[in-house]
Coordinates of C-alpha atoms in Angstrom, one line a residue:
Chain A
M1 CA -27.7 -30.7 -35.7
S2 CA -29.8 -27.4 -34.7
G3 CA -31.1 -27.1 -31.8
H4 CA -35.0 -26.6 -32.0
K5 CA -37.2 -24.0 -30.1
H6 CA -39.1 -24.6 -26.7
T7 CA -42.6 -24.4 -28.0
C8 CA -45.7 -24.1 -25.0
Q9 CA -48.7 -24.5 -25.1
G10 CA -51.6 -23.0 -23.1
D11 CA -51.2 -19.9 -21.8
H12 CA -48.6 -19.5 -19.2
D13 CA -45.8 -17.0 -19.3
H14 CA -42.4 -19.5 -20.2
D15 CA -40.2 -17.2 -18.1
D16 CA -41.7 -16.3 -14.6
T17 CA -42.9 -19.9 -13.4
P18 CA -41.6 -21.3 -10.7
E19 CA -40.9 -24.9 -12.3
M20 CA -38.6 -23.1 -14.5
G21 CA -36.5 -21.9 -11.9
L22 CA -36.9 -25.9 -10.2
Q23 CA -35.9 -27.3 -13.7
Y24 CA -32.9 -24.8 -13.9
S25 CA -31.8 -25.7 -10.5
L26 CA -28.6 -28.0 -12.0
Y27 CA -26.0 -25.5 -11.3
N28 CA -26.5 -26.1 -7.5
K29 CA -25.0 -29.8 -8.4
I30 CA -21.7 -28.1 -10.4
D31 CA -18.7 -28.8 -8.3
T32 CA -17.5 -25.2 -8.6
G33 CA -14.3 -25.6 -7.1
N34 CA -13.0 -27.7 -10.0
L35 CA -15.2 -25.7 -12.6
E36 CA -12.4 -24.9 -15.2
C37 CA -13.1 -21.8 -18.2
L38 CA -10.5 -21.4 -20.8
N39 CA -9.8 -18.2 -22.5
E40 CA -12.3 -16.1 -20.0
R41 CA -10.6 -12.6 -19.5
V42 CA -10.9 -12.6 -15.9
E43 CA -9.9 -14.8 -14.1
G44 CA -12.8 -16.8 -12.2
S45 CA -15.1 -14.9 -14.4
G46 CA -17.0 -18.6 -15.7
K47 CA -18.3 -19.7 -12.7
D48 CA -20.5 -16.6 -12.8
V49 CA -22.3 -17.2 -15.3
F50 CA -24.1 -20.4 -13.9
K51 CA -26.5 -18.7 -11.5
A52 CA -30.2 -19.3 -10.8
W53 CA -32.9 -19.5 -13.3
E54 CA -33.8 -15.7 -11.6
E55 CA -31.3 -13.7 -11.6
R56 CA -30.3 -14.7 -15.3
L57 CA -31.0 -11.5 -16.4
N58 CA -28.7 -10.4 -14.3
F59 CA -26.6 -9.0 -16.6
E60 CA -23.2 -7.4 -14.4
K61 CA -21.8 -11.0 -14.0
Y62 CA -20.8 -12.5 -17.2
V63 CA -18.0 -14.3 -18.9
E64 CA -15.5 -13.1 -21.7
S65 CA -13.2 -14.3 -23.7
D66 CA -9.6 -13.4 -24.0
V67 CA -7.2 -13.5 -27.0
D68 CA -9.7 -14.6 -29.3
E69 CA -13.7 -15.5 -29.3
E70 CA -13.6 -19.2 -28.4
L71 CA -14.7 -19.9 -24.9
L72 CA -14.4 -23.7 -22.9
F73 CA -16.2 -24.7 -19.7
N74 CA -15.6 -27.8 -17.9
I75 CA -18.1 -28.4 -15.7
P76 CA -17.4 -31.8 -13.2
F77 CA -20.6 -32.1 -11.7
T78 CA -21.3 -33.6 -7.8
G79 CA -23.5 -36.8 -8.7
N80 CA -24.7 -38.3 -12.1
V81 CA -26.6 -35.9 -13.9
K82 CA -29.6 -36.4 -16.8
L83 CA -28.6 -33.5 -18.7
K84 CA -32.3 -32.7 -20.9
G85 CA -31.7 -28.8 -21.9
L86 CA -29.7 -26.0 -22.3
I87 CA -30.4 -22.0 -22.5
I88 CA -27.8 -20.1 -23.4
I89 CA -27.3 -15.7 -23.2
G90 CA -24.9 -14.0 -25.2
G91 CA -23.6 -10.9 -25.5
E92 CA -25.4 -8.4 -27.9
M93 CA -25.6 -8.9 -31.6
D94 CA -21.8 -10.1 -32.5
L95 CA -20.7 -11.2 -29.1
H96 CA -23.4 -13.8 -29.0
P97 CA -21.6 -17.3 -30.0
S98 CA -22.8 -18.8 -32.9
K99 CA -21.6 -22.8 -32.3
M100 CA -22.1 -24.6 -29.1
K101 CA -20.3 -28.3 -28.8
L102 CA -21.0 -30.0 -26.0
Y103 CA -18.5 -33.2 -24.9
K104 CA -19.3 -35.3 -22.1
N105 CA -17.1 -37.3 -18.8
R106 CA -14.0 -35.8 -20.8
P107 CA -12.3 -34.1 -17.5
H108 CA -9.8 -31.5 -18.2
M109 CA -9.9 -31.0 -22.1
T110 CA -8.2 -28.1 -23.5
F111 CA -8.5 -26.3 -26.8
D112 CA -6.8 -28.5 -28.6
D113 CA -8.6 -31.9 -27.7
T114 CA -11.8 -30.4 -29.3
S115 CA -10.5 -31.4 -33.0
I116 CA -12.6 -35.1 -31.9
A117 CA -16.2 -34.7 -32.2
P118 CA -18.4 -33.6 -30.2
D119 CA -21.0 -35.5 -28.5
Q120 CA -24.1 -33.2 -29.8
E121 CA -23.3 -30.0 -31.7
F122 CA -25.7 -26.7 -31.7
D123 CA -26.3 -23.8 -33.9
L124 CA -27.0 -20.9 -31.6
H125 CA -29.1 -18.3 -32.1
P126 CA -28.9 -15.1 -30.6
D127 CA -31.1 -14.8 -27.1
N128 CA -30.5 -12.5 -24.8
N129 CA -33.6 -13.0 -23.0
G130 CA -33.4 -17.2 -21.9
T131 CA -36.5 -17.6 -24.0
L132 CA -34.6 -20.5 -26.2
E133 CA -33.9 -23.8 -25.2
Y134 CA -31.7 -26.7 -26.7
A135 CA -32.8 -29.3 -26.4
T136 CA -30.4 -32.7 -25.8
K137 CA -30.3 -36.4 -27.3
V138 CA -31.4 -37.4 -23.5
V139 CA -30.4 -40.8 -24.4
K140 CA -26.4 -39.8 -25.3
F141 CA -26.6 -37.7 -22.2
S142 CA -28.6 -40.0 -19.1
S143 CA -25.5 -39.7 -17.3
V144 CA -23.2 -37.5 -17.3
T145 CA -20.8 -36.9 -14.5
H146 CA -18.6 -34.3 -16.3
L147 CA -19.5 -31.9 -18.8
T148 CA -17.5 -29.7 -21.5
L149 CA -19.5 -27.0 -23.8
H150 CA -17.2 -25.1 -26.6
F151 CA -18.4 -22.2 -28.5
P152 CA -15.9 -22.1 -31.3
K153 CA -17.5 -19.6 -33.0
N154 CA -19.6 -15.9 -32.2
F155 CA -21.7 -13.8 -35.1
G156 CA -18.6 -12.0 -35.9
G157 CA -17.7 -9.7 -32.8
E158 CA -14.1 -9.7 -31.4
T159 CA -14.8 -11.3 -28.3
T160 CA -17.7 -13.6 -27.6
K161 CA -19.6 -12.7 -23.7
I162 CA -22.3 -14.9 -22.1
Y163 CA -24.3 -13.9 -19.6
Y164 CA -26.1 -17.0 -18.3
I165 CA -25.9 -20.8 -18.5
G166 CA -28.5 -22.9 -17.5
L167 CA -28.3 -26.7 -17.7
R168 CA -32.1 -28.4 -17.3
G169 CA -32.1 -32.1 -16.2
E170 CA -32.5 -34.7 -13.4
F171 CA -29.9 -35.5 -10.8
T172 CA -28.8 -38.7 -9.1
E173 CA -25.8 -38.7 -6.4
G174 CA -23.0 -40.1 -7.7
H175 CA -21.6 -43.9 -6.5
R176 CA -19.2 -43.2 -3.5
H177 CA -15.7 -44.8 -4.0
G178 CA -15.6 -46.2 -0.3
V179 CA -14.7 -49.0 0.9
T180 CA -13.6 -51.9 -2.3
I181 CA -11.9 -54.2 0.2
C182 CA -13.8 -56.0 3.0
T183 CA -13.5 -58.6 4.8
Y184 CA -15.7 -61.0 5.8
E185 CA -15.9 -62.3 9.4
A186 CA -18.0 -64.9 10.8
R187 CA -16.9 -64.1 14.5
P188 CA -14.9 -60.8 15.6
N189 CA -11.3 -61.1 16.7
V190 CA -11.3 -59.5 19.7
S191 CA -7.4 -58.1 18.7
D192 CA -8.8 -56.3 15.9
H193 CA -11.5 -54.7 18.3
K194 CA -9.2 -52.9 20.6
T195 CA -11.0 -50.3 23.0
D196 CA -10.6 -49.4 26.0
L197 CA -14.3 -49.5 27.2
M198 CA -13.2 -52.2 29.8
E199 CA -10.6 -50.0 31.3
N200 CA -13.2 -47.1 31.4
I201 CA -16.4 -48.5 33.7
S202 CA -16.7 -45.9 36.4
H203 CA -17.3 -47.0 39.9
E204 CA -19.4 -44.5 42.1
I205 CA -20.0 -44.1 45.3
Q206 CA -23.4 -44.8 46.5
Chain B
M1 CA 1.6 -23.2 -1.4
V2 CA 0.4 -23.1 -5.1
L3 CA -0.1 -26.6 -6.7
E4 CA 2.2 -26.7 -9.6
S5 CA 3.8 -28.5 -12.3
T6 CA 6.9 -26.6 -14.0
M7 CA 9.0 -27.5 -16.8
I8 CA 12.3 -26.2 -16.5
C9 CA 13.7 -25.2 -20.1
V10 CA 17.4 -25.1 -19.6
D11 CA 19.7 -23.1 -22.7
N12 CA 22.5 -25.5 -24.3
S13 CA 23.8 -23.5 -27.0
D14 CA 27.4 -23.3 -28.2
F15 CA 27.0 -19.6 -26.3
M16 CA 26.9 -21.4 -23.0
R17 CA 30.4 -22.0 -23.4
N18 CA 31.1 -18.3 -22.3
G19 CA 32.6 -17.6 -19.3
D20 CA 30.6 -14.0 -18.1
F21 CA 29.1 -15.8 -15.8
L22 CA 31.7 -17.7 -13.3
P23 CA 32.4 -20.8 -14.0
T24 CA 30.3 -20.5 -16.9
R25 CA 26.5 -20.2 -18.0
L26 CA 26.0 -23.4 -18.3
Q27 CA 27.6 -23.9 -14.8
A28 CA 25.1 -21.0 -13.4
Q29 CA 23.0 -22.3 -15.0
Q30 CA 22.8 -25.6 -13.3
D31 CA 22.7 -23.8 -9.5
A32 CA 19.9 -22.0 -10.8
V33 CA 18.0 -24.6 -12.0
N34 CA 18.8 -26.3 -8.6
L35 CA 17.4 -23.3 -6.9
V36 CA 14.1 -23.1 -8.8
C37 CA 13.4 -27.3 -8.1
H38 CA 13.8 -26.9 -4.7
S39 CA 12.0 -23.8 -4.2
K40 CA 9.3 -25.6 -6.4
T41 CA 9.8 -28.9 -4.1
R42 CA 9.8 -26.4 -1.3
S43 CA 6.7 -24.4 -1.5
N44 CA 4.1 -27.3 -2.0
P45 CA 6.1 -31.2 -1.5
E46 CA 3.0 -32.1 -4.0
N47 CA 4.8 -30.1 -6.9
N48 CA 6.5 -31.5 -10.1
V49 CA 8.9 -30.3 -12.0
G50 CA 10.3 -31.4 -16.0
L51 CA 13.3 -30.9 -17.3
L52 CA 14.4 -30.1 -21.3
T53 CA 17.1 -28.6 -22.8
L54 CA 16.5 -25.8 -25.4
A55 CA 18.8 -26.1 -28.5
N56 CA 18.7 -30.1 -30.1
V57 CA 14.8 -29.9 -28.5
E58 CA 14.9 -33.1 -25.9
V59 CA 12.8 -33.8 -22.5
L60 CA 15.5 -34.9 -20.2
A61 CA 13.1 -36.1 -17.3
T62 CA 9.5 -36.0 -17.6
L63 CA 7.3 -34.3 -14.3
T64 CA 8.4 -35.4 -10.7
S65 CA 8.6 -34.9 -7.3
D66 CA 12.1 -36.0 -7.1
V67 CA 14.6 -33.4 -7.3
G68 CA 17.8 -35.5 -7.6
K69 CA 16.7 -37.0 -11.2
I70 CA 16.5 -33.9 -12.2
L71 CA 19.3 -33.1 -11.0
S72 CA 21.4 -35.7 -12.4
K73 CA 20.1 -35.2 -16.1
L74 CA 20.8 -31.7 -15.4
H75 CA 24.3 -32.4 -14.6
Q76 CA 24.6 -34.9 -18.6
V77 CA 24.1 -31.5 -20.6
Q78 CA 26.7 -30.1 -23.3
P79 CA 26.3 -27.1 -24.9
K80 CA 26.1 -28.1 -28.7
G81 CA 23.7 -26.1 -31.0
N82 CA 22.0 -23.1 -31.4
I83 CA 18.3 -22.5 -29.1
N84 CA 15.1 -22.9 -30.6
L85 CA 12.5 -21.0 -28.2
L86 CA 9.1 -21.7 -30.6
T87 CA 10.1 -25.6 -30.5
G88 CA 11.0 -25.6 -26.6
I89 CA 8.0 -23.8 -25.3
R90 CA 5.8 -26.0 -27.4
I91 CA 7.4 -29.2 -26.6
A92 CA 6.9 -27.6 -22.7
H93 CA 3.3 -27.0 -23.1
L94 CA 3.1 -30.6 -24.2
A95 CA 4.7 -32.3 -21.6
L96 CA 2.5 -30.5 -19.1
K97 CA -0.5 -30.6 -21.0
H98 CA 0.2 -34.7 -20.4
R99 CA 0.4 -33.8 -16.7
Q100 CA -0.9 -36.4 -13.8
G101 CA -2.0 -34.4 -11.9
K102 CA -4.6 -32.3 -13.6
N103 CA -5.2 -30.0 -11.1
H104 CA -1.8 -28.6 -11.0
K105 CA -1.2 -24.9 -12.6
M106 CA 1.6 -25.0 -15.2
R107 CA 4.0 -23.4 -15.2
I108 CA 7.1 -22.8 -17.6
V109 CA 10.6 -21.5 -16.3
A110 CA 12.6 -21.0 -19.5
F111 CA 16.5 -20.2 -19.0
I112 CA 17.4 -18.0 -22.5
G113 CA 20.9 -16.9 -22.7
S114 CA 21.9 -16.4 -26.3
P115 CA 20.2 -14.5 -29.4
V116 CA 16.6 -15.8 -30.3
S117 CA 16.3 -16.0 -33.7
T118 CA 12.3 -15.9 -33.8
D119 CA 10.1 -13.7 -35.4
E120 CA 7.7 -12.2 -32.8
K121 CA 5.0 -12.3 -34.7
E122 CA 5.1 -16.2 -34.3
L123 CA 6.4 -15.9 -30.2
V124 CA 3.4 -13.4 -30.5
K125 CA 0.9 -16.2 -31.5
L126 CA 2.4 -19.0 -28.9
A127 CA 1.9 -17.0 -25.8
K128 CA -1.6 -16.1 -26.8
R129 CA -2.3 -19.5 -27.3
L130 CA -0.2 -20.8 -24.0
K131 CA -2.7 -17.6 -22.2
K132 CA -5.9 -19.4 -23.2
E133 CA -4.8 -22.7 -21.8
K134 CA -3.9 -21.1 -19.3
V135 CA -0.1 -21.8 -18.7
N136 CA 2.2 -18.9 -17.8
V137 CA 6.1 -18.9 -18.3
D138 CA 9.0 -17.2 -16.0
I139 CA 12.0 -16.0 -18.5
V140 CA 15.4 -16.1 -16.9
S141 CA 17.1 -14.1 -19.8
F142 CA 21.2 -13.4 -19.2
G143 CA 24.2 -13.4 -21.2
E144 CA 22.6 -12.1 -24.6
E145 CA 19.9 -9.8 -22.4
V146 CA 20.3 -7.0 -24.5
A147 CA 19.3 -8.2 -28.2
N148 CA 16.5 -10.8 -26.7
N149 CA 14.8 -7.8 -24.5
D150 CA 12.6 -6.4 -26.4
L151 CA 11.4 -9.6 -27.7
L152 CA 10.9 -11.7 -24.3
T153 CA 9.4 -8.8 -23.3
S154 CA 6.4 -8.6 -26.1
F155 CA 6.2 -12.3 -25.4
I156 CA 5.1 -12.0 -21.3
N157 CA 2.9 -8.4 -22.2
T158 CA 1.1 -10.7 -24.5
L159 CA 0.6 -13.6 -21.9
N160 CA -0.4 -11.7 -18.5
G161 CA -2.7 -9.8 -20.7
K162 CA -3.5 -6.6 -19.4
D163 CA -4.4 -7.4 -15.8
G164 CA -2.4 -10.4 -15.3
S165 CA 1.1 -11.2 -13.7
G166 CA 1.6 -14.8 -13.5
S167 CA 4.9 -14.8 -16.0
H168 CA 7.8 -12.5 -15.3
L169 CA 10.4 -11.9 -17.2
V170 CA 13.7 -11.5 -15.4
T171 CA 16.8 -10.0 -16.6
V172 CA 20.0 -10.9 -14.9
P173 CA 23.4 -9.2 -16.1
P174 CA 26.5 -10.2 -16.4
G175 CA 28.0 -11.6 -13.6
P176 CA 29.2 -13.8 -11.3
H177 CA 25.7 -14.1 -9.4
L178 CA 23.0 -15.5 -11.2
S179 CA 21.7 -17.5 -8.7
D180 CA 21.8 -14.8 -6.0
A181 CA 20.1 -12.9 -8.8
L182 CA 17.2 -15.2 -9.0
I183 CA 16.4 -16.0 -4.8
S184 CA 15.1 -12.7 -4.8
S185 CA 12.7 -11.9 -7.9
P186 CA 9.3 -13.7 -8.8
V187 CA 10.8 -17.0 -10.0
I188 CA 11.4 -18.1 -6.8
Q189 CA 9.5 -15.6 -5.0
G190 CA 6.4 -16.8 -5.8
E191 CA 3.6 -14.0 -6.5
D192 CA 3.1 -13.1 -2.7
G193 CA 6.5 -13.1 -1.7
M194 CA 6.6 -16.6 0.3
G195 CA 8.9 -18.5 -1.4
G196 CA 12.5 -17.4 -0.6
A197 CA 12.4 -18.4 2.6
G198 CA 14.8 -20.7 4.1
L199 CA 17.1 -20.7 1.3
G200 CA 20.7 -18.4 0.4
G201 CA 23.8 -20.0 2.6
S202 CA 22.6 -21.9 5.5
G203 CA 19.9 -20.0 5.6
F204 CA 19.0 -20.5 8.6
E205 CA 18.3 -17.7 11.4
F206 CA 21.0 -18.5 14.6
G207 CA 21.9 -21.6 13.1
V208 CA 19.5 -23.6 14.1
D209 CA 17.3 -25.6 11.1
P210 CA 13.5 -25.4 11.4
N211 CA 13.3 -28.1 10.4
E212 CA 15.2 -30.0 13.0
D213 CA 14.2 -28.3 16.0
P214 CA 11.0 -25.9 15.7
E215 CA 10.8 -25.2 19.6
L216 CA 14.0 -24.3 19.4
A217 CA 14.0 -22.0 16.7
L218 CA 10.7 -19.8 18.1
A219 CA 12.6 -19.8 21.8
L220 CA 15.3 -18.2 20.1
R221 CA 13.3 -16.5 17.8
V222 CA 10.8 -14.8 20.4
S223 CA 13.7 -13.7 23.3
M224 CA 15.4 -11.7 20.3
E225 CA 11.8 -10.4 19.8
E226 CA 11.5 -9.7 23.7
Q227 CA 15.0 -8.2 23.6
R228 CA 13.9 -5.9 20.8
Q229 CA 11.4 -4.8 22.2
R230 CA 12.5 -3.8 25.6
Q231 CA 15.8 -2.0 24.2
E232 CA 12.9 -0.2 21.8
E233 CA 11.0 0.7 25.4
E234 CA 14.3 1.7 27.1
A235 CA 14.9 4.0 23.6
R236 CA 11.4 5.8 24.1
R237 CA 11.8 6.7 28.2
A238 CA 15.3 7.2 27.9
Q239 CA 13.7 10.1 25.0
V240 CA 11.2 11.1 27.3
A241 CA 13.6 11.1 30.9
S242 CA 15.6 13.2 29.0
A243 CA 13.3 16.0 27.7
A244 CA 12.4 15.7 31.8
E245 CA 15.5 16.0 33.0
G246 CA 18.0 16.5 30.7
G247 CA 21.7 14.2 29.8
S248 CA 21.4 10.4 29.7
T249 CA 23.5 7.6 31.0
T250 CA 25.5 5.4 28.7
P251 CA 25.0 2.4 28.8
A252 CA 27.0 -0.6 30.6
P253 CA 28.4 -2.7 28.0
I254 CA 26.3 -6.2 26.9
K255 CA 27.7 -9.4 28.3
E256 CA 28.4 -11.0 25.6
A257 CA 28.3 -14.4 25.2
S258 CA 27.8 -17.7 22.9
P259 CA 24.8 -17.8 21.5
N260 CA 22.7 -20.5 23.2
E261 CA 19.7 -20.7 25.3
E262 CA 20.9 -19.9 28.4
A263 CA 23.1 -17.5 27.6
L264 CA 20.4 -14.9 25.0
L265 CA 18.2 -15.4 28.6
E266 CA 21.3 -14.2 30.7
R267 CA 21.9 -11.2 27.6
A268 CA 18.2 -10.5 27.9
L269 CA 18.1 -9.9 31.5
A270 CA 21.6 -7.9 31.1
M271 CA 19.9 -5.2 28.7
S272 CA 17.4 -4.5 31.7
L273 CA 19.6 -4.5 34.7
E274 CA 22.5 -2.5 32.0
R275 CA 21.6 0.9 33.0
G276 CA 20.8 0.0 37.0
E277 CA 24.6 -1.5 37.5
E278 CA 26.3 1.3 37.4
E279 CA 24.4 2.1 40.4
Q280 CA 25.0 -1.3 42.7
T281 CA 27.5 -1.0 44.8
S282 CA 27.6 -4.4 44.0
P283 CA 27.5 -5.4 40.7
A284 CA 27.2 -9.2 41.1
M285 CA 25.4 -11.4 38.8
P286 CA 23.4 -14.3 40.4
D287 CA 23.4 -17.3 38.8
F288 CA 20.5 -16.6 36.0
A289 CA 20.7 -19.9 35.2
N290 CA 20.0 -21.7 39.2
M291 CA 17.0 -19.0 39.7
T292 CA 14.1 -20.6 38.4
E293 CA 11.5 -17.9 36.9
E294 CA 9.9 -16.5 39.4
E295 CA 12.9 -16.1 40.8
Q296 CA 14.6 -13.7 38.4
I297 CA 11.2 -11.7 38.1
A298 CA 11.7 -11.1 41.8
F299 CA 14.5 -10.3 41.5
A300 CA 14.3 -7.8 38.7
M301 CA 11.9 -6.4 40.2
Q302 CA 13.6 -5.4 43.0
M303 CA 16.7 -3.8 41.3
S304 CA 14.6 -2.0 39.3
M305 CA 12.6 -0.9 42.7
Q306 CA 16.1 -0.2 44.3
D307 CA 17.3 1.9 41.3
A308 CA 14.0 4.0 41.8
Q309 CA 14.8 4.2 45.3
D310 CA 18.8 5.0 44.9
Q311 CA 17.1 8.6 42.8
S312 CA 15.3 9.4 44.7
A313 CA 18.2 9.9 47.6
T314 CA 20.1 12.1 45.1
K315 CA 19.9 15.5 43.3
P316 CA 17.6 15.9 40.8
S317 CA 19.8 17.1 38.6
A318 CA 21.7 14.0 38.1
V319 CA 21.3 11.9 35.1
K320 CA 19.4 8.8 35.6
T321 CA 16.8 7.4 33.7
E322 CA 17.0 4.1 35.5
A323 CA 13.6 4.8 37.3
K324 CA 11.5 4.5 34.1
Q325 CA 12.6 0.8 33.3
T326 CA 11.4 -2.0 33.0
P327 CA 12.0 -4.4 35.1
M328 CA 11.3 -7.2 32.3
E329 CA 9.1 -7.5 29.5
V330 CA 6.9 -10.1 31.1
E331 CA 5.4 -8.6 33.5
G332 CA 3.8 -5.5 31.6
E333 CA 2.5 -2.9 31.1
E334 CA 1.3 -2.8 35.3
E335 CA 5.0 -2.7 36.9
D336 CA 6.3 0.4 35.2
Y337 CA 3.5 2.7 35.9
S338 CA 3.6 1.4 39.6
E339 CA 7.5 2.0 39.4
V340 CA 7.0 5.9 38.0
M341 CA 4.1 6.3 40.3
N342 CA 6.5 5.6 43.2
D343 CA 8.9 7.5 42.5
P344 CA 8.4 10.8 44.1
E345 CA 10.8 13.3 42.2
F346 CA 8.7 12.2 39.0
L347 CA 5.1 12.6 40.9
Q348 CA 6.2 15.7 42.1
S349 CA 7.9 17.6 38.6
V350 CA 4.4 16.2 37.5
L351 CA 2.2 17.9 40.2
E352 CA 3.9 20.7 39.5
N353 CA 3.1 21.1 35.9
L354 CA -0.7 20.1 36.8
P355 CA -3.2 23.4 36.9
G356 CA -4.0 24.1 40.0
V357 CA -1.9 22.1 42.8
D358 CA 0.1 24.0 44.9
P359 CA 3.1 21.3 45.2
Q360 CA 4.2 23.5 48.7
S361 CA 1.3 22.9 50.0
E362 CA 0.9 20.1 53.1
A363 CA -1.2 17.8 51.8
I364 CA 1.1 17.2 49.0
R365 CA 4.3 17.1 50.9
Q366 CA 2.8 14.9 53.1
A367 CA 1.9 12.4 50.1
V368 CA 5.2 12.0 48.3
G369 CA 7.0 11.7 51.9
N370 CA 4.8 8.7 52.9
L371 CA 6.0 7.3 49.1
S372 CA 9.4 8.0 50.2
K373 CA 9.2 5.9 53.6
E374 CA 7.1 3.4 52.1
K375 CA 9.9 2.8 49.5
K376 CA 13.3 3.4 52.6
D377 CA 11.1 0.3 54.1
K378 CA 11.2 -1.7 51.1
K379 CA 14.6 -1.5 50.2
D380 CA 15.7 -3.3 53.6
E381 CA 13.0 -5.6 53.4
D382 CA 14.4 -6.5 49.9
K383 CA 17.8 -6.6 50.8
E384 CA 17.8 -9.0 54.1
K385 CA 15.5 -11.2 51.6
K386 CA 18.3 -11.0 49.4
K387 CA 20.7 -12.3 51.2

């Protein structure tokens, strides 16, 4: 499945509207503590590419692949995400990724696991400003708690560079797995509710 | 405190029958594996360890936090066959991928004691794959380290990459001490030098297990620290004093006592009194155990003031450094200065050195005279109190 360009009617400047900042705000909902990037050259640089829309052109923070040109991102979210679109700003010329595979709700994927069929695949086009948006099949990605992005190929370079990954969609709070065992009582059992309230009545001298 | 799952790969090839490590390479290896297991579990109780053999590659124990299971399987290992490093590491990686703790970092610790016949290119390819998947490998090379050195070095270097330092190569020359060599190595020490604590022999300072009685261990450690600090201060003052007055006394012998809390305290007190002991006419050591802390402090103060008093009575050329002494560490620096200030001799010498002050002038002499008189009165008071 190849991605398609986002066409906008009207004469507004696509990039500068504050709406884009609002729409591409899913980076806030990423569980950055468990965010993992495999084959990154600099440990921890994978987290840096999930930044605010306004920062997308900050080319100082980027991730570069290490041993070969593949990159894998394991992105857990703090709740349920309805993923609608992605924007990828890649490196110059050959270092830009050419293919992107999406896998949903498969935590801790590794490169060997990517041999299975992805939930959606895109052919990427070189984009250095973030104008190209790749729309996902919303039905498939309507309830995503964990997203995996795999970039298997690039345009010929030794390594792959990515400056910015933007995620657009909706967010809902996740289901809290709280107490699942509960007992209902018609009348309270005093021994279950030990409190020292009775002993702590203060006596004031008036 | 790294959360880690470690696969330990032991070499059980025929080369392990060799006796250049005592008693055999296999036994030495078993001790070393024991050490590694315990250090991993000690650094974080949630860590998992697994075991596999490198010749006839077989997983003997899957990742578990139960060290006993690992050790029991370990003792059943017999030398047979030839090492197959590539397959071994691949299977170790596979076992790690199927670990239960998905948040754990992955690590392989491989003991290699026989010549590795794999192609270097294959090893480098494997290293790159492991690097992509963020697996760290520590290799302990012993026995055939000369033959394997280049191969293993290039493996570890590829794995570490440009700046990485997660993987290590430890080469152990022949001798009886495989485990000892490991203790100080990065395999046990981890990356910040932490893991070595508590290991080695009985391992514990003062013969007290910090786990069983942490307060006691802490108290002992603190008193040793204090004693050491006091010693350093004394040494410093001795230097100053000897520069000013020349010469120094030999310290009275420190009382040796069996290492228990009371005795240590006694020893510490003795240290501070050691130089004063020569001056005392009656070097009776009161029963410190029965004195409360305050009484001890008061007593120590008296002792040092007494010393200062004696000093002022004798000629300046006499060799005394006691006046400069700190009574007890707990009193802090103020005591030192008051002692020093109250010593008329010291004051005199200081005044002499001050420009624009005539030590022979009336005012100064009076002030100094008053000081000595005060001290004489105090001394009498104290003597009475002591009784």
